[in-house]
Short mmCIF file of C-alpha atoms and ligand atoms in Angstrom, two decimals:
data_model
loop_
_atom_site.label_atom_id
_atom_site.label_comp_id
_atom_site.label_asym_id
_atom_site.label_seq_id
_atom_site.Cartn_x
_atom_site.Cartn_y
_atom_site.Cartn_z
CA UNK A 1 40.63 -149.66 -69.14
CA UNK A 2 37.50 -148.29 -70.83
CA UNK A 3 35.62 -150.22 -73.51
CA UNK A 4 35.92 -149.05 -77.10
CA UNK A 5 32.85 -148.28 -79.21
CA UNK A 6 32.60 -151.80 -80.66
CA UNK A 7 32.79 -153.49 -77.27
CA UNK A 8 30.18 -151.09 -75.85
CA UNK A 9 27.82 -152.10 -78.65
CA UNK A 10 28.51 -155.82 -78.09
CA UNK A 11 28.19 -155.67 -74.29
CA UNK A 12 24.95 -153.68 -74.46
CA UNK A 13 23.42 -155.78 -77.26
CA UNK A 14 20.18 -157.75 -76.81
CA UNK A 15 22.10 -160.99 -77.48
CA UNK A 16 24.42 -160.38 -74.51
CA UNK A 17 21.44 -159.51 -72.31
CA UNK A 18 19.71 -162.79 -73.20
CA UNK A 19 22.90 -164.73 -72.43
CA UNK A 20 23.40 -162.92 -69.13
CA UNK A 21 19.78 -163.29 -67.96
CA UNK A 22 18.98 -166.82 -69.14
CA UNK A 23 22.34 -168.61 -68.96
CA UNK A 24 24.99 -166.81 -66.90
CA UNK A 25 22.90 -165.64 -63.95
CA UNK A 26 21.11 -169.01 -63.45
CA UNK A 27 24.53 -170.74 -63.57
CA UNK A 28 26.04 -168.22 -61.14
CA UNK A 29 23.07 -168.58 -58.78
CA UNK A 30 23.74 -172.33 -58.61
CA UNK A 31 27.46 -171.79 -58.04
CA UNK A 32 26.73 -169.25 -55.28
CA UNK A 33 24.31 -171.63 -53.54
CA UNK A 34 21.17 -169.65 -54.39
CA UNK A 35 19.91 -166.13 -53.67
CA UNK A 36 21.46 -163.99 -50.94
CA UNK A 37 20.10 -163.90 -47.39
CA UNK A 38 17.42 -161.27 -46.64
CA UNK A 39 18.90 -157.82 -46.10
CA UNK A 40 22.13 -158.63 -47.98
CA UNK A 41 24.33 -155.73 -49.06
CA UNK A 42 26.07 -156.22 -52.39
CA UNK A 43 28.75 -154.37 -54.31
CA UNK A 44 29.16 -154.60 -58.08
CA UNK A 45 32.35 -153.54 -59.84
CA UNK A 46 32.22 -152.38 -63.47
CA UNK A 47 28.43 -152.22 -63.57
CA UNK A 48 28.31 -150.91 -67.15
CA UNK A 49 24.78 -149.84 -68.05
CA UNK A 50 23.28 -151.42 -64.91
CA UNK A 51 21.60 -154.45 -66.50
CA UNK A 52 23.51 -156.80 -64.18
CA UNK A 53 22.71 -154.54 -61.23
CA UNK A 54 19.00 -155.20 -61.82
CA UNK A 55 19.68 -158.93 -61.90
CA UNK A 56 21.56 -158.69 -58.59
CA UNK A 57 18.47 -157.06 -57.06
CA UNK A 58 15.85 -159.25 -58.72
CA UNK A 59 17.51 -162.67 -59.06
CA UNK A 60 20.15 -162.68 -56.31
CA UNK A 61 17.70 -160.70 -54.13
CA UNK A 62 20.22 -158.26 -52.72
CA UNK A 63 18.59 -155.65 -50.49
CA UNK A 64 20.97 -152.96 -51.74
CA UNK A 65 23.70 -152.70 -54.35
CA UNK A 66 26.60 -150.25 -54.45
CA UNK A 67 27.67 -150.28 -58.09
CA UNK A 68 30.48 -148.42 -59.82
CA UNK A 69 32.11 -148.06 -63.19
CA UNK A 70 35.12 -146.16 -64.47
CA UNK A 71 33.13 -144.82 -67.43
CA UNK A 72 30.82 -141.86 -66.67
CA UNK A 73 28.78 -142.62 -69.80
CA UNK A 74 27.99 -146.12 -68.51
CA UNK A 75 27.12 -144.82 -65.05
CA UNK A 76 24.72 -142.29 -66.61
CA UNK A 77 23.00 -145.15 -68.48
CA UNK A 78 22.84 -147.20 -65.28
CA UNK A 79 21.28 -144.29 -63.41
CA UNK A 80 18.51 -144.11 -66.03
CA UNK A 81 17.97 -147.88 -65.98
CA UNK A 82 17.76 -148.00 -62.19
CA UNK A 83 15.83 -144.79 -61.57
CA UNK A 84 12.85 -146.88 -60.39
CA UNK A 85 14.89 -148.37 -57.50
CA UNK A 86 15.56 -145.33 -55.31
CA UNK A 87 17.15 -146.19 -51.98
CA UNK A 88 18.31 -149.63 -53.12
CA UNK A 89 21.10 -148.68 -55.51
CA UNK A 90 24.06 -146.32 -55.12
CA UNK A 91 25.87 -145.62 -58.39
CA UNK A 92 29.24 -143.92 -58.61
CA UNK A 93 31.96 -143.30 -61.16
CA UNK A 94 35.04 -144.94 -59.68
CA UNK A 95 37.77 -147.54 -59.81
CA UNK A 96 37.22 -151.13 -58.71
CA UNK A 97 40.61 -151.13 -57.01
CA UNK A 98 39.50 -148.40 -54.55
CA UNK A 99 36.01 -148.97 -53.15
CA UNK A 100 36.80 -146.73 -50.20
CA UNK A 101 37.10 -143.71 -52.51
CA UNK A 102 33.83 -144.55 -54.28
CA UNK A 103 31.61 -145.68 -51.39
CA UNK A 104 33.67 -145.15 -48.24
CA UNK A 105 33.68 -148.97 -48.08
CA UNK A 106 35.25 -150.20 -44.84
CA UNK A 107 36.73 -153.68 -44.40
CA UNK A 108 34.08 -156.46 -44.13
CA UNK A 109 31.28 -154.19 -45.40
CA UNK A 110 29.41 -156.41 -47.92
CA UNK A 111 27.69 -159.78 -48.00
CA UNK A 112 28.34 -160.23 -51.71
CA UNK A 113 30.51 -158.85 -54.51
CA UNK A 114 29.78 -159.19 -58.23
CA UNK A 115 32.13 -159.11 -61.21
CA UNK A 116 30.26 -159.41 -64.50
CA UNK A 117 33.18 -159.46 -66.96
CA UNK A 118 35.23 -156.54 -65.72
CA UNK A 119 38.41 -157.69 -63.94
CA UNK A 120 40.08 -158.58 -67.27
CA UNK A 121 39.84 -154.82 -68.08
CA UNK A 122 41.99 -153.86 -65.10
CA UNK A 123 45.76 -153.65 -65.67
CA UNK A 124 46.58 -154.61 -62.04
CA UNK A 125 43.81 -157.20 -61.80
CA UNK A 126 45.18 -158.72 -58.59
CA UNK A 127 44.57 -155.48 -56.72
CA UNK A 128 40.88 -155.65 -57.73
CA UNK A 129 40.69 -159.18 -56.27
CA UNK A 130 42.42 -157.92 -53.10
CA UNK A 131 39.93 -155.03 -52.83
CA UNK A 132 36.96 -157.37 -53.18
CA UNK A 133 38.38 -159.63 -50.47
CA UNK A 134 38.94 -156.60 -48.21
CA UNK A 135 35.35 -155.34 -48.41
CA UNK A 136 33.61 -158.74 -48.16
CA UNK A 137 32.40 -159.88 -44.75
CA UNK A 138 33.76 -163.22 -43.52
CA UNK A 139 31.52 -165.81 -45.20
CA UNK A 140 30.57 -163.30 -47.92
CA UNK A 141 30.36 -164.50 -51.51
CA UNK A 142 32.29 -163.31 -54.56
CA UNK A 143 30.43 -164.09 -57.80
CA UNK A 144 32.45 -163.81 -61.00
CA UNK A 145 32.02 -164.20 -64.72
CA UNK A 146 35.34 -163.49 -66.42
CA UNK A 147 37.01 -163.38 -69.82
CA UNK A 148 40.33 -165.23 -69.81
CA UNK A 149 43.66 -164.72 -71.59
CA UNK A 150 42.57 -167.52 -73.90
CA UNK A 151 39.71 -165.40 -75.29
CA UNK A 152 41.73 -162.17 -75.28
CA UNK A 153 44.40 -163.82 -77.44
CA UNK A 154 41.91 -164.66 -80.18
CA UNK A 155 42.38 -162.57 -83.35
CA UNK A 156 38.74 -161.43 -83.20
CA UNK A 157 39.16 -160.04 -79.68
CA UNK A 158 42.49 -158.39 -80.51
CA UNK A 159 41.13 -156.81 -83.67
CA UNK A 160 37.81 -155.57 -82.33
CA UNK A 161 38.30 -154.69 -78.66
CA UNK A 162 40.78 -152.81 -76.44
CA UNK A 163 42.11 -154.63 -73.38
CA UNK A 164 45.31 -154.48 -71.37
CA UNK A 165 47.75 -156.77 -73.17
CA UNK A 166 50.18 -157.68 -70.38
CA UNK A 167 49.65 -160.12 -67.53
CA UNK A 168 46.17 -161.37 -68.41
CA UNK A 169 44.94 -164.46 -66.57
CA UNK A 170 43.94 -167.94 -67.58
CA UNK A 171 41.04 -169.55 -65.69
CA UNK A 172 43.56 -171.53 -63.66
CA UNK A 173 45.54 -168.39 -62.74
CA UNK A 174 42.42 -166.48 -61.70
CA UNK A 175 41.22 -169.37 -59.53
CA UNK A 176 44.70 -169.72 -57.99
CA UNK A 177 44.76 -166.01 -57.06
CA UNK A 178 41.56 -166.11 -55.00
CA UNK A 179 42.83 -168.20 -52.04
CA UNK A 180 45.81 -165.83 -51.74
CA UNK A 181 43.24 -163.25 -50.59
CA UNK A 182 41.28 -165.58 -48.32
CA UNK A 183 38.66 -166.47 -50.93
CA UNK A 184 37.85 -170.19 -51.18
CA UNK A 185 36.36 -171.24 -54.51
CA UNK A 186 33.05 -173.07 -53.96
CA UNK A 187 32.45 -173.85 -57.62
CA UNK A 188 33.59 -172.78 -61.06
CA UNK A 189 33.60 -173.87 -64.68
CA UNK A 190 34.83 -172.62 -68.02
CA UNK A 191 32.98 -172.49 -71.30
CA UNK A 192 33.98 -172.20 -74.97
CA UNK A 193 37.37 -173.98 -74.61
CA UNK A 194 38.41 -171.98 -71.56
CA UNK A 195 37.49 -168.54 -72.95
CA UNK A 196 35.07 -167.70 -70.16
CA UNK A 197 35.17 -168.51 -66.45
CA UNK A 198 32.12 -168.53 -64.18
CA UNK A 199 32.37 -169.15 -60.47
CA UNK A 200 31.79 -168.28 -56.85
CA UNK A 201 34.11 -168.05 -53.86
CA UNK A 202 33.56 -167.40 -50.15
CA UNK A 203 35.69 -165.27 -47.87
CA UNK A 204 37.22 -167.28 -45.07
CA UNK A 205 35.21 -167.03 -41.84
CA UNK A 206 37.44 -167.66 -38.81
CA UNK A 207 34.35 -168.42 -36.66
CA UNK A 208 33.51 -171.34 -38.94
CA UNK A 209 37.01 -172.83 -39.00
C1 SAM B 1 32.92 -155.77 -70.51
S1 SAM B 1 32.22 -154.42 -69.65
C2 SAM B 1 31.04 -155.21 -68.59
C3 SAM B 1 29.96 -154.28 -68.11
C4 SAM B 1 28.86 -154.93 -67.27
N1 SAM B 1 29.40 -155.54 -66.07
C5 SAM B 1 28.08 -155.92 -68.09
O1 SAM B 1 28.21 -157.13 -67.85
O2 SAM B 1 27.34 -155.49 -68.98
C6 SAM B 1 33.50 -153.91 -68.54
C7 SAM B 1 33.14 -152.66 -67.74
O3 SAM B 1 34.17 -152.43 -66.78
C8 SAM B 1 34.40 -151.03 -66.69
N2 SAM B 1 35.74 -150.86 -66.10
C9 SAM B 1 36.93 -151.06 -66.68
N3 SAM B 1 37.93 -150.85 -65.81
C10 SAM B 1 37.35 -150.52 -64.63
C11 SAM B 1 37.84 -150.20 -63.34
N4 SAM B 1 39.14 -150.16 -63.07
N5 SAM B 1 36.95 -149.92 -62.35
C12 SAM B 1 35.61 -149.94 -62.60
N6 SAM B 1 35.09 -150.24 -63.81
C13 SAM B 1 35.94 -150.53 -64.81
C14 SAM B 1 34.24 -150.54 -68.11
O4 SAM B 1 34.00 -149.16 -68.16
C15 SAM B 1 33.05 -151.39 -68.57
O5 SAM B 1 31.81 -150.75 -68.31
#
């Protein structure tokens, strides 16, 4: 589901950028065990205006990022923001539940997958988790920063923003879904009384037991 005008303004505000750069990404880097290995290929779902995509390149040190968003306006902004990184970023309009359509992504294609606050926008959120698990290599890392049902139920969220209303997830439900797709949570925590969930999970690697 696309963001409404108010959410676009909030998500693209300087305050959110400061939070993402100076609090969320350092916390996620710790949860993920540090930057990615040299040459790592990453995919980012719901990239918005591409601010997080830059952080994946610069802070997580991905070699390349395939990033997509359902909203053509956001993808156009991301293209402008990332115009100085030719060859390292592929940007497409597309749906997080079908990375094959957007990027031709085969099974086990990526070393890392990033979800900066987007899965709560997807009506069938479990199919987005399944798609991430499909395209991650064994041992690949899924880094997530999510908004839970707890936040979405707050009057401020309901009044100001548009989100799917049925079948939203609590932090516990999101974390319980990951192992069903072969993703083992390596670390996670919630903040603001369970409103937000930050974490990392690794895809099961049969060669490592
Ligand atoms: C809250 S915003 C987060 C944007 C960006 N990740 C950030 O942190 O600034 C959620 C984004 O998810 C996108 N989105 C919603 N449903 C989507 C879907 N099914 N597939 C891809 N993107 C989607 C929206 O268009 C929006 O840009």
